JSON list of C-alpha atoms in Angstrom, two decimals:
[
{"chain": "A", "resi": 271, "resn": "UNK", "atom": "CA", "xyz": [9.12, 2.77, 14.27]},
{"chain": "A", "resi": 272, "resn": "UNK", "atom": "CA", "xyz": [6.88, 2.15, 17.28]},
{"chain": "A", "resi": 273, "resn": "UNK", "atom": "CA", "xyz": [3.67, 3.64, 15.85]},
{"chain": "A", "resi": 274, "resn": "UNK", "atom": "CA", "xyz": [2.27, 3.79, 12.35]},
{"chain": "A", "resi": 275, "resn": "UNK", "atom": "CA", "xyz": [2.42, 7.58, 12.54]},
{"chain": "A", "resi": 276, "resn": "UNK", "atom": "CA", "xyz": [2.66, 10.42, 15.03]},
{"chain": "A", "resi": 277, "resn": "UNK", "atom": "CA", "xyz": [-0.24, 12.79, 14.65]},
{"chain": "A", "resi": 278, "resn": "UNK", "atom": "CA", "xyz": [-1.26, 16.03, 16.29]},
{"chain": "A", "resi": 279, "resn": "UNK", "atom": "CA", "xyz": [-4.94, 16.31, 17.11]},
{"chain": "A", "resi": 280, "resn": "UNK", "atom": "CA", "xyz": [-7.98, 14.18, 16.42]},
{"chain": "A", "resi": 281, "resn": "UNK", "atom": "CA", "xyz": [-8.90, 13.96, 12.72]},
{"chain": "A", "resi": 282, "resn": "UNK", "atom": "CA", "xyz": [-12.19, 12.19, 13.45]},
{"chain": "A", "resi": 283, "resn": "UNK", "atom": "CA", "xyz": [-15.48, 13.83, 14.49]},
{"chain": "A", "resi": 284, "resn": "UNK", "atom": "CA", "xyz": [-16.42, 14.25, 18.16]},
{"chain": "A", "resi": 285, "resn": "UNK", "atom": "CA", "xyz": [-17.76, 10.96, 19.53]},
{"chain": "A", "resi": 286, "resn": "UNK", "atom": "CA", "xyz": [-19.09, 12.23, 22.89]},
{"chain": "A", "resi": 287, "resn": "UNK", "atom": "CA", "xyz": [-18.09, 9.03, 24.71]},
{"chain": "A", "resi": 288, "resn": "UNK", "atom": "CA", "xyz": [-17.90, 9.54, 28.47]},
{"chain": "A", "resi": 289, "resn": "UNK", "atom": "CA", "xyz": [-15.66, 7.59, 30.85]},
{"chain": "A", "resi": 290, "resn": "UNK", "atom": "CA", "xyz": [-18.64, 5.39, 31.64]},
{"chain": "A", "resi": 291, "resn": "UNK", "atom": "CA", "xyz": [-19.24, 4.73, 27.93]},
{"chain": "A", "resi": 292, "resn": "UNK", "atom": "CA", "xyz": [-15.61, 3.76, 27.43]},
{"chain": "A", "resi": 293, "resn": "UNK", "atom": "CA", "xyz": [-15.80, 1.38, 30.39]},
{"chain": "A", "resi": 294, "resn": "UNK", "atom": "CA", "xyz": [-18.49, -0.59, 28.52]},
{"chain": "A", "resi": 295, "resn": "UNK", "atom": "CA", "xyz": [-16.20, -1.21, 25.54]},
{"chain": "A", "resi": 296, "resn": "UNK", "atom": "CA", "xyz": [-14.38, -4.54, 26.03]},
{"chain": "A", "resi": 297, "resn": "UNK", "atom": "CA", "xyz": [-10.61, -4.34, 25.58]},
{"chain": "A", "resi": 298, "resn": "UNK", "atom": "CA", "xyz": [-8.95, -6.15, 22.70]},
{"chain": "A", "resi": 299, "resn": "UNK", "atom": "CA", "xyz": [-5.42, -6.51, 21.43]},
{"chain": "A", "resi": 300, "resn": "UNK", "atom": "CA", "xyz": [-4.10, -3.83, 19.10]},
{"chain": "A", "resi": 301, "resn": "UNK", "atom": "CA", "xyz": [-0.71, -3.82, 17.40]},
{"chain": "A", "resi": 302, "resn": "UNK", "atom": "CA", "xyz": [1.37, -0.76, 18.29]},
{"chain": "A", "resi": 303, "resn": "UNK", "atom": "CA", "xyz": [2.53, -0.41, 14.70]},
{"chain": "A", "resi": 304, "resn": "UNK", "atom": "CA", "xyz": [-1.09, 0.07, 13.57]},
{"chain": "A", "resi": 305, "resn": "UNK", "atom": "CA", "xyz": [-1.70, 3.05, 15.87]},
{"chain": "A", "resi": 306, "resn": "UNK", "atom": "CA", "xyz": [-1.60, 6.72, 14.92]},
{"chain": "A", "resi": 307, "resn": "UNK", "atom": "CA", "xyz": [-1.11, 8.97, 17.93]},
{"chain": "A", "resi": 308, "resn": "UNK", "atom": "CA", "xyz": [-3.23, 12.06, 18.46]},
{"chain": "A", "resi": 309, "resn": "UNK", "atom": "CA", "xyz": [-0.53, 13.69, 20.60]},
{"chain": "A", "resi": 310, "resn": "UNK", "atom": "CA", "xyz": [2.99, 14.47, 19.45]},
{"chain": "A", "resi": 311, "resn": "UNK", "atom": "CA", "xyz": [4.28, 15.41, 22.92]},
{"chain": "A", "resi": 312, "resn": "UNK", "atom": "CA", "xyz": [4.43, 13.27, 26.05]},
{"chain": "A", "resi": 313, "resn": "UNK", "atom": "CA", "xyz": [5.06, 14.41, 29.60]},
{"chain": "A", "resi": 314, "resn": "UNK", "atom": "CA", "xyz": [7.93, 12.24, 30.87]},
{"chain": "A", "resi": 315, "resn": "UNK", "atom": "CA", "xyz": [6.56, 12.52, 34.41]},
{"chain": "A", "resi": 316, "resn": "UNK", "atom": "CA", "xyz": [3.47, 10.64, 33.22]},
{"chain": "A", "resi": 317, "resn": "UNK", "atom": "CA", "xyz": [5.56, 7.98, 31.51]},
{"chain": "A", "resi": 318, "resn": "UNK", "atom": "CA", "xyz": [7.93, 7.37, 34.39]},
{"chain": "A", "resi": 319, "resn": "UNK", "atom": "CA", "xyz": [5.50, 7.72, 37.31]},
{"chain": "A", "resi": 320, "resn": "UNK", "atom": "CA", "xyz": [5.05, 4.51, 39.26]},
{"chain": "A", "resi": 321, "resn": "UNK", "atom": "CA", "xyz": [1.31, 5.14, 39.66]},
{"chain": "A", "resi": 322, "resn": "UNK", "atom": "CA", "xyz": [0.73, 6.22, 36.04]},
{"chain": "A", "resi": 323, "resn": "UNK", "atom": "CA", "xyz": [-1.84, 3.46, 35.54]},
{"chain": "A", "resi": 324, "resn": "UNK", "atom": "CA", "xyz": [-3.44, 3.85, 38.97]},
{"chain": "A", "resi": 325, "resn": "UNK", "atom": "CA", "xyz": [-5.81, 6.67, 38.05]},
{"chain": "A", "resi": 326, "resn": "UNK", "atom": "CA", "xyz": [-8.31, 6.44, 35.23]},
{"chain": "A", "resi": 327, "resn": "UNK", "atom": "CA", "xyz": [-8.90, 3.58, 32.83]},
{"chain": "A", "resi": 328, "resn": "UNK", "atom": "CA", "xyz": [-6.31, 0.81, 32.75]},
{"chain": "A", "resi": 329, "resn": "UNK", "atom": "CA", "xyz": [-6.78, 0.45, 29.00]},
{"chain": "A", "resi": 330, "resn": "UNK", "atom": "CA", "xyz": [-5.87, 3.01, 26.35]},
{"chain": "A", "resi": 331, "resn": "UNK", "atom": "CA", "xyz": [-8.67, 4.43, 24.22]},
{"chain": "A", "resi": 332, "resn": "UNK", "atom": "CA", "xyz": [-8.44, 3.92, 20.46]},
{"chain": "A", "resi": 333, "resn": "UNK", "atom": "CA", "xyz": [-10.80, 5.30, 17.83]},
{"chain": "A", "resi": 334, "resn": "UNK", "atom": "CA", "xyz": [-11.18, 3.46, 14.53]},
{"chain": "A", "resi": 335, "resn": "UNK", "atom": "CA", "xyz": [-12.10, 5.94, 11.80]},
{"chain": "A", "resi": 336, "resn": "UNK", "atom": "CA", "xyz": [-11.79, 5.58, 8.03]},
{"chain": "A", "resi": 337, "resn": "UNK", "atom": "CA", "xyz": [-9.88, 2.35, 8.46]},
{"chain": "A", "resi": 338, "resn": "UNK", "atom": "CA", "xyz": [-7.23, 3.87, 10.73]},
{"chain": "A", "resi": 339, "resn": "UNK", "atom": "CA", "xyz": [-6.65, 3.34, 14.46]},
{"chain": "A", "resi": 340, "resn": "UNK", "atom": "CA", "xyz": [-6.09, 6.55, 16.44]},
{"chain": "A", "resi": 341, "resn": "UNK", "atom": "CA", "xyz": [-4.67, 6.41, 19.96]},
{"chain": "A", "resi": 342, "resn": "UNK", "atom": "CA", "xyz": [-6.85, 8.96, 21.72]},
{"chain": "A", "resi": 343, "resn": "UNK", "atom": "CA", "xyz": [-5.83, 8.33, 25.32]},
{"chain": "A", "resi": 344, "resn": "UNK", "atom": "CA", "xyz": [-3.07, 6.23, 26.87]},
{"chain": "A", "resi": 345, "resn": "UNK", "atom": "CA", "xyz": [0.05, 7.30, 25.00]},
{"chain": "A", "resi": 346, "resn": "UNK", "atom": "CA", "xyz": [2.17, 6.72, 28.10]},
{"chain": "A", "resi": 347, "resn": "UNK", "atom": "CA", "xyz": [0.78, 3.17, 28.43]},
{"chain": "A", "resi": 348, "resn": "UNK", "atom": "CA", "xyz": [1.54, 2.43, 24.78]},
{"chain": "A", "resi": 349, "resn": "UNK", "atom": "CA", "xyz": [5.10, 3.71, 25.14]},
{"chain": "A", "resi": 350, "resn": "UNK", "atom": "CA", "xyz": [5.61, 1.66, 28.27]},
{"chain": "A", "resi": 351, "resn": "UNK", "atom": "CA", "xyz": [4.51, -1.42, 26.32]},
{"chain": "A", "resi": 352, "resn": "UNK", "atom": "CA", "xyz": [7.00, -0.54, 23.57]},
{"chain": "A", "resi": 353, "resn": "UNK", "atom": "CA", "xyz": [9.80, -0.03, 26.11]},
{"chain": "A", "resi": 354, "resn": "UNK", "atom": "CA", "xyz": [9.07, -3.54, 27.39]},
{"chain": "A", "resi": 355, "resn": "UNK", "atom": "CA", "xyz": [9.42, -4.75, 23.77]},
{"chain": "A", "resi": 356, "resn": "UNK", "atom": "CA", "xyz": [5.77, -5.69, 23.43]},
{"chain": "A", "resi": 357, "resn": "UNK", "atom": "CA", "xyz": [4.24, -5.49, 19.96]},
{"chain": "A", "resi": 358, "resn": "UNK", "atom": "CA", "xyz": [0.63, -5.35, 21.13]},
{"chain": "A", "resi": 359, "resn": "UNK", "atom": "CA", "xyz": [-1.37, -3.83, 23.93]},
{"chain": "A", "resi": 360, "resn": "UNK", "atom": "CA", "xyz": [-4.91, -4.23, 25.18]},
{"chain": "A", "resi": 361, "resn": "UNK", "atom": "CA", "xyz": [-7.07, -1.21, 24.37]},
{"chain": "A", "resi": 362, "resn": "UNK", "atom": "CA", "xyz": [-10.70, -0.22, 24.18]},
{"chain": "A", "resi": 363, "resn": "UNK", "atom": "CA", "xyz": [-11.56, 0.40, 20.51]},
{"chain": "A", "resi": 364, "resn": "UNK", "atom": "CA", "xyz": [-14.47, 2.58, 19.44]},
{"chain": "A", "resi": 365, "resn": "UNK", "atom": "CA", "xyz": [-15.38, 1.73, 15.83]},
{"chain": "A", "resi": 366, "resn": "UNK", "atom": "CA", "xyz": [-16.64, 4.95, 14.24]},
{"chain": "A", "resi": 367, "resn": "UNK", "atom": "CA", "xyz": [-16.58, 3.31, 10.81]},
{"chain": "A", "resi": 368, "resn": "UNK", "atom": "CA", "xyz": [-19.44, 1.01, 11.72]},
{"chain": "A", "resi": 369, "resn": "UNK", "atom": "CA", "xyz": [-20.89, 3.10, 14.53]},
{"chain": "A", "resi": 370, "resn": "UNK", "atom": "CA", "xyz": [-20.31, 0.42, 17.17]},
{"chain": "A", "resi": 371, "resn": "UNK", "atom": "CA", "xyz": [-17.71, -0.37, 19.78]},
{"chain": "A", "resi": 372, "resn": "UNK", "atom": "CA", "xyz": [-15.49, -3.42, 19.31]}
]
C-alpha cells in the first residue's frame, strides 16, 4: 500500500493557514506510508500534466493531528513520488498536536 490510509475529508479542525503561512513552514521528509489522504479521488489530468508542479507550492501540505499525518494538499505530487518508487517526499508539516509548524 502506498499510503497508510485513504480518507475522505479533513478530520481535523480548521487551521486557517493561508498560502503565505504555509510558505513559512520549512519542508521536511515524510514517509508516504505514514500519510492518510484527505481525498479519495484524483484527477488524472493533474497527475499526468507536465506542469503539475509549476503552479502553487512545490511541497505538499501535511497536517499532523492526534498523532496522524494527513495529506491535505499535494496528492498528485505524492503519487508521482510513489510512481518513481520513492518512499519519502518533502512536505510542509503543520503540527496541530503541539500548535506549531515543524
